[in-house]
Short mmCIF file of C-alpha atoms in Angstrom, two decimals:
data_model
loop_
_atom_site.label_atom_id
_atom_site.label_comp_id
_atom_site.label_asym_id
_atom_site.label_seq_id
_atom_site.Cartn_x
_atom_site.Cartn_y
_atom_site.Cartn_z
CA MET A 1 37.72 12.92 58.47
CA ASN A 2 41.48 11.73 60.00
CA ASN A 3 39.69 7.96 59.69
CA PHE A 4 38.97 8.60 56.31
CA ARG A 5 42.75 10.07 55.36
CA SER A 6 44.05 6.93 56.79
CA ARG A 7 42.11 4.47 54.93
CA SER A 8 43.45 6.44 51.82
CA ARG A 9 46.46 6.40 52.78
CA ASN A 10 47.02 2.77 53.38
CA ILE A 11 45.41 2.20 50.35
CA GLY A 12 47.37 3.95 48.56
CA THR A 13 50.61 2.45 49.74
CA THR A 14 49.17 -0.50 48.92
CA VAL A 15 48.22 0.08 45.52
CA ALA A 16 51.40 1.51 45.30
CA VAL A 17 53.51 -1.67 46.69
CA THR A 18 51.52 -3.99 44.47
CA SER A 19 51.96 -1.52 41.45
CA SER A 20 55.91 -1.39 41.79
CA SER A 21 55.78 -5.06 42.23
CA LEU A 22 54.56 -5.05 38.53
CA SER A 23 56.97 -2.60 37.07
CA ALA A 24 55.28 0.42 36.33
CA SER A 25 57.02 2.93 38.84
CA SER A 26 56.45 5.87 36.30
CA ASP A 27 55.25 9.12 38.31
CA GLU A 28 51.81 9.59 36.41
CA TYR A 29 51.05 5.87 36.73
CA LEU A 30 51.68 6.44 40.58
CA THR A 31 49.31 9.88 40.44
CA ALA A 32 46.46 7.15 38.95
CA ALA A 33 46.88 4.61 40.91
CA PHE A 34 46.76 6.98 44.42
CA LEU A 35 43.40 8.61 43.01
CA VAL A 36 41.64 4.83 42.21
CA ALA A 37 42.75 4.33 45.97
CA ILE A 38 40.83 7.75 47.09
CA VAL A 39 37.73 6.37 44.75
CA VAL A 40 38.44 2.73 46.22
CA SER A 41 38.17 3.55 50.13
CA ALA A 42 34.74 5.09 50.32
CA LEU A 43 33.64 1.28 48.99
CA LEU A 44 35.60 -0.52 51.17
CA PRO A 45 34.03 -1.03 55.22
CA THR A 46 35.14 1.60 57.89
CA THR A 47 37.70 -0.23 59.92
CA GLU A 48 40.73 0.93 62.00
CA GLN A 49 42.45 -2.30 60.58
CA GLU A 50 45.11 -2.05 57.85
CA VAL A 51 44.11 -2.96 54.05
CA THR A 52 45.07 -5.46 52.72
CA THR A 53 45.46 -6.39 48.83
CA SER A 54 42.64 -9.00 48.74
CA ASP A 55 40.24 -5.78 49.79
CA VAL A 56 41.96 -3.10 47.16
CA ILE A 57 41.06 -5.99 44.47
CA ARG A 58 37.70 -6.85 45.99
CA ALA A 59 36.70 -2.94 46.16
CA LEU A 60 38.15 -2.53 42.56
CA SER A 61 36.42 -5.58 41.40
CA SER A 62 32.94 -3.88 42.67
CA LEU A 63 33.72 -0.64 41.24
CA LEU A 64 34.13 -2.05 37.74
CA GLU A 65 31.16 -3.60 37.81
CA ARG A 66 29.08 -0.41 38.73
CA ILE A 67 30.69 1.43 36.14
CA TYR A 68 30.14 -1.67 33.54
CA VAL A 69 26.17 -1.61 34.66
CA LEU A 70 26.71 2.02 34.26
CA GLY A 71 27.73 1.88 30.44
CA VAL A 72 25.57 -1.14 29.48
CA VAL A 73 22.62 1.77 30.51
CA ALA A 74 23.58 4.47 28.75
CA TYR A 75 24.73 2.75 25.50
CA LEU A 76 20.81 1.27 25.23
CA SER A 77 20.29 4.71 26.09
CA VAL A 78 21.53 6.79 23.22
CA LEU A 79 21.08 3.81 20.91
CA TYR A 80 17.57 3.51 21.54
CA CYS A 81 16.88 7.61 21.09
CA ASN A 82 18.93 7.43 17.67
CA ARG A 83 17.11 4.83 16.57
CA ARG A 84 14.00 6.93 17.35
CA ASN A 85 15.26 10.24 15.55
CA GLU A 86 16.05 7.93 12.64
CA SER A 87 12.59 7.02 12.20
CA LYS A 88 11.17 10.73 12.91
CA ILE A 89 13.57 11.95 9.75
CA LEU A 90 12.99 8.85 7.55
CA LEU A 91 9.23 9.65 8.10
CA GLN A 92 9.24 13.03 7.23
CA GLU A 93 11.25 12.51 4.53
CA ASP A 94 9.51 9.38 3.18
CA ASP A 95 5.99 12.32 3.58
CA GLY A 96 8.07 14.70 1.94
CA HIS A 97 9.96 13.47 -1.08
CA CYS A 98 8.37 10.28 -1.88
CA LEU A 99 5.51 11.56 -4.06
CA GLN A 100 7.97 13.85 -6.08
CA GLN A 101 10.61 11.42 -6.53
CA GLN A 102 8.21 8.89 -7.65
CA GLN A 103 6.96 11.16 -10.37
CA GLN A 104 10.03 12.24 -11.38
CA ARG A 105 11.23 8.65 -11.72
CA GLY A 106 8.04 8.09 -13.46
CA GLN A 107 8.49 11.32 -15.99
CA ALA A 108 11.93 10.31 -16.97
CA ALA A 109 10.62 6.64 -17.61
CA ALA A 110 7.90 7.86 -19.51
CA ALA A 111 9.90 10.32 -21.77
CA THR A 112 12.31 7.24 -22.68
CA ALA A 113 9.34 4.87 -23.40
CA ALA A 114 7.56 7.69 -25.68
CA PRO A 115 10.40 10.11 -27.12
CA ASP A 116 8.55 11.42 -30.03
CA ASP A 117 6.40 13.21 -27.83
CA GLN A 118 3.27 11.15 -27.68
CA SER A 119 0.45 11.11 -25.36
CA VAL A 120 0.32 8.57 -23.22
CA GLY A 121 -2.93 6.52 -22.15
CA SER A 122 -3.72 3.85 -19.40
CA TYR A 123 -1.04 1.02 -19.83
CA VAL A 124 1.15 3.29 -22.68
CA VAL A 125 -1.37 3.56 -25.06
CA VAL A 126 -1.30 6.42 -27.60
CA SER A 127 -4.19 7.53 -29.58
CA THR A 128 -3.93 8.78 -32.69
CA PRO A 129 -5.69 11.94 -33.74
CA GLU A 130 -8.21 10.50 -36.24
CA SER A 131 -10.15 9.14 -33.16
CA HIS A 132 -11.41 12.23 -31.83
CA ASP A 133 -13.32 12.91 -34.81
CA ALA A 134 -16.30 11.80 -33.35
CA GLU A 135 -16.17 14.16 -30.14
CA ILE A 136 -17.83 16.40 -32.30
CA GLN A 137 -20.79 13.31 -33.29
CA GLY A 138 -22.15 13.05 -30.16
CA ASP A 139 -26.23 13.72 -30.02
CA ASP A 140 -28.01 13.74 -26.98
CA SER A 141 -30.80 12.09 -29.08
CA ASP A 142 -28.33 8.53 -29.63
CA ASP A 143 -28.96 8.03 -25.61
CA GLU A 144 -30.02 4.64 -24.16
CA GLU A 145 -32.62 4.54 -21.44
CA ASP A 146 -31.04 1.27 -20.34
CA VAL A 147 -27.15 2.32 -20.59
CA VAL A 148 -25.68 3.66 -17.47
CA ASN A 149 -24.07 6.79 -18.09
CA LEU A 150 -20.26 6.79 -17.03
CA THR A 151 -19.60 10.34 -17.37
CA GLY A 152 -17.67 11.33 -14.22
CA SER A 153 -13.86 11.39 -12.59
CA TYR A 154 -12.36 8.42 -11.00
CA LYS A 155 -8.96 8.20 -9.07
CA LEU A 156 -7.08 4.78 -9.31
CA ALA A 157 -7.72 3.59 -5.54
CA LYS A 158 -6.31 -0.56 -6.13
CA ASN A 159 -4.14 -2.07 -8.66
CA VAL A 160 -3.81 -6.06 -8.87
CA ASP A 161 -2.11 -7.65 -10.95
CA PHE A 162 -1.08 -4.46 -13.08
CA ASP A 163 2.76 -5.03 -13.07
CA LYS A 164 2.15 -8.45 -14.70
CA PHE A 165 0.04 -7.08 -16.97
CA LEU A 166 2.77 -4.54 -17.84
CA GLU A 167 5.50 -6.91 -18.04
CA ALA A 168 3.53 -9.10 -20.57
CA GLN A 169 3.84 -6.25 -23.06
CA GLY A 170 7.46 -6.21 -23.13
CA ILE A 171 7.08 -2.66 -20.66
CA GLY A 172 10.06 -2.00 -18.92
CA TRP A 173 10.89 -2.18 -15.48
CA ALA A 174 11.61 1.49 -14.38
CA LEU A 175 8.01 2.53 -16.08
CA ARG A 176 6.27 -0.12 -15.06
CA SER A 177 7.32 0.44 -11.04
CA ALA A 178 6.28 4.32 -11.78
CA ALA A 179 2.57 3.08 -13.35
CA ASN A 180 1.85 1.00 -11.00
CA LYS A 181 2.91 3.21 -8.07
CA ALA A 182 0.77 5.71 -9.32
CA LYS A 183 -2.81 7.28 -8.97
CA PRO A 184 -4.00 8.53 -12.24
CA VAL A 185 -7.63 9.98 -12.86
CA HIS A 186 -9.39 8.57 -15.92
CA LYS A 187 -12.38 11.35 -16.73
CA ILE A 188 -14.95 9.97 -18.91
CA THR A 189 -17.72 12.33 -20.54
CA HIS A 190 -20.51 9.49 -22.35
CA ARG A 191 -22.87 11.64 -25.18
CA GLY A 192 -24.81 9.15 -26.50
CA ARG A 193 -22.96 6.61 -27.86
CA THR A 194 -20.41 9.32 -27.61
CA ILE A 195 -17.69 7.96 -24.89
CA ARG A 196 -14.23 10.27 -24.34
CA ILE A 197 -11.71 8.88 -21.99
CA GLN A 198 -8.79 11.63 -20.47
CA ILE A 199 -6.26 10.13 -18.66
CA SER A 200 -4.31 12.49 -16.41
CA GLY A 201 -1.17 11.80 -13.64
CA ILE A 202 1.95 10.48 -14.48
CA ILE A 203 0.78 8.65 -17.22
CA THR A 204 -1.89 10.95 -19.35
CA GLY A 205 -3.66 10.25 -22.31
CA ASP A 206 -6.95 11.50 -24.63
CA THR A 207 -8.99 8.80 -26.85
CA THR A 208 -12.38 9.46 -28.31
CA TYR A 209 -14.79 6.17 -29.36
CA ARG A 210 -17.72 5.87 -31.25
CA VAL A 211 -20.03 2.46 -29.41
CA ASP A 212 -20.50 0.33 -32.20
CA GLY A 213 -18.95 2.70 -34.28
CA PRO A 214 -15.77 2.30 -36.80
CA PRO A 215 -12.26 1.81 -35.69
CA VAL A 216 -10.14 3.71 -33.75
CA THR A 217 -6.18 3.71 -34.10
CA SER A 218 -4.36 3.23 -31.21
CA GLN A 219 -0.59 2.17 -30.20
CA ILE A 220 0.97 0.49 -27.12
CA ARG A 221 4.67 1.22 -27.65
CA ASP A 222 5.92 -0.22 -30.92
CA ARG A 223 2.44 -1.93 -31.45
CA THR A 224 -0.17 -0.17 -33.33
CA PHE A 225 -3.73 -1.30 -32.37
CA SER A 226 -7.41 -1.51 -34.04
CA ASP A 227 -9.98 -0.63 -31.67
CA THR A 228 -13.71 -0.97 -31.47
CA VAL A 229 -16.01 -0.51 -28.38
CA GLN A 230 -19.62 -2.24 -27.41
CA TYR A 231 -21.72 -1.70 -24.51
CA LEU A 232 -21.23 -4.79 -21.80
CA ASP A 233 -24.65 -7.18 -22.03
CA SER A 234 -25.06 -5.58 -18.25
CA ARG A 235 -25.32 -1.70 -20.08
CA ASP A 236 -23.38 -0.46 -16.86
CA GLY A 237 -20.37 0.05 -18.74
CA ILE A 238 -18.16 -0.82 -22.61
CA ARG A 239 -15.65 -2.98 -23.34
CA VAL A 240 -12.68 -2.34 -25.65
CA HIS A 241 -11.37 -4.90 -27.93
CA LYS A 242 -7.48 -3.97 -29.67
CA VAL A 243 -6.75 -6.25 -31.98
CA CYS A 244 -3.01 -5.68 -33.00
CA GLN A 245 -2.48 -4.98 -36.91
CA SER A 246 1.67 -4.54 -36.44
CA GLY A 247 4.60 -5.08 -34.42
CA GLY A 248 3.10 -8.16 -32.34
CA ASP A 249 0.54 -10.39 -31.76
CA GLY A 250 -2.91 -11.01 -30.23
CA LYS A 251 -5.11 -8.59 -28.96
CA ILE A 252 -6.35 -6.63 -25.58
CA VAL A 253 -9.58 -6.50 -24.06
CA VAL A 254 -10.50 -3.78 -21.13
CA THR A 255 -14.19 -3.07 -19.60
CA ARG A 256 -14.59 -0.66 -17.42
CA GLN A 257 -17.88 -1.31 -15.55
CA LEU A 258 -19.54 1.17 -13.04
CA SER A 259 -20.91 -0.10 -9.65
CA SER A 260 -24.50 0.28 -9.00
CA CYS A 261 -23.98 2.86 -6.15
CA ARG A 262 -22.53 4.80 -9.39
CA THR A 263 -19.10 5.45 -6.63
CA GLU A 264 -16.66 2.65 -8.28
CA LEU A 265 -15.99 1.85 -11.37
CA THR A 266 -13.70 -1.13 -12.12
CA MET A 267 -11.05 -1.36 -14.78
CA ARG A 268 -10.42 -5.14 -16.63
CA SER A 269 -7.61 -5.51 -18.87
CA LYS A 270 -6.69 -8.66 -20.24
CA CYS A 271 -3.74 -9.69 -22.95
CA VAL A 272 -4.55 -12.13 -25.06
CA PHE A 273 -1.84 -13.73 -27.14
CA ASP A 274 -2.06 -16.03 -30.32
CA ASP A 275 1.12 -17.68 -30.13
CA GLY A 276 -0.70 -19.65 -26.97
CA ARG A 277 1.29 -17.73 -24.04
CA GLU A 278 -1.21 -18.14 -20.99
CA SER A 279 -3.59 -14.55 -20.52
CA VAL A 280 -2.33 -11.68 -18.18
CA GLU A 281 -5.57 -9.97 -16.41
CA ALA A 282 -4.79 -6.94 -14.47
CA VAL A 283 -7.88 -5.63 -11.89
CA GLN A 284 -8.35 -1.59 -11.43
CA THR A 285 -10.51 -0.17 -8.85
CA PHE A 286 -10.95 3.46 -9.35
CA GLU A 287 -13.40 5.74 -7.22
CA ARG A 288 -15.71 8.67 -8.10
CA ILE A 289 -14.57 11.96 -7.34
CA ASP A 290 -16.45 14.36 -8.73
#
């Protein structure tokens, strides 16, 4: 104990002398100097010899190095914990709000694109009321044995080039983004040669066709189309030809084909332009859910 007091007194005297030579003689500075001297004394080797200024400087340097290392370790630890907490918060927010935000943006965009309160179908198709007249004409007597019945509900599982397909039709970015992220459900009622396609989700629609029947009028934004439907040669799907009547040119060909296992529906939508522009095709894969 006497040795510790002697060392502290010697170090304090040396630090005080050094401080005085640096023109810092205030009481507060001297008090801090003595406190530092006490800490430094623990770092100096036990000796009865007088402690020199060099010993104090070496002790202070060793102390500062240790403080620096501890500070760096503490900073990195806090930084890691903060980043980890931020990641957890972001994941929770995404799980809880991402879908809701997408739906809100999609509804706002759809309201802007279709201000007249019309029903909007897949890739923004609006069918006219006349297209449902054929629904009541369906009869089981029209069934063909070699035709695959498409009846079922199918949910979108995958999009390929759907954004490019919408852009080619002049659809704005906001609606394209919402439609491309949406997971609509297509409900198909296939009775005889009558096929009704109902679409639910952010974008909705309801169109009834008669295979090889009269044209059905539909709209895509400000363009009016005349639709006709035929069975595919493979008899496991349908092809809809949409010929533009006003507001633009070209046509759109939409095919829906059911897989051999009856669990997957592939929808191909292709824009064909009369002005020589390159055709654009989107491929959407739907999975049966009923």
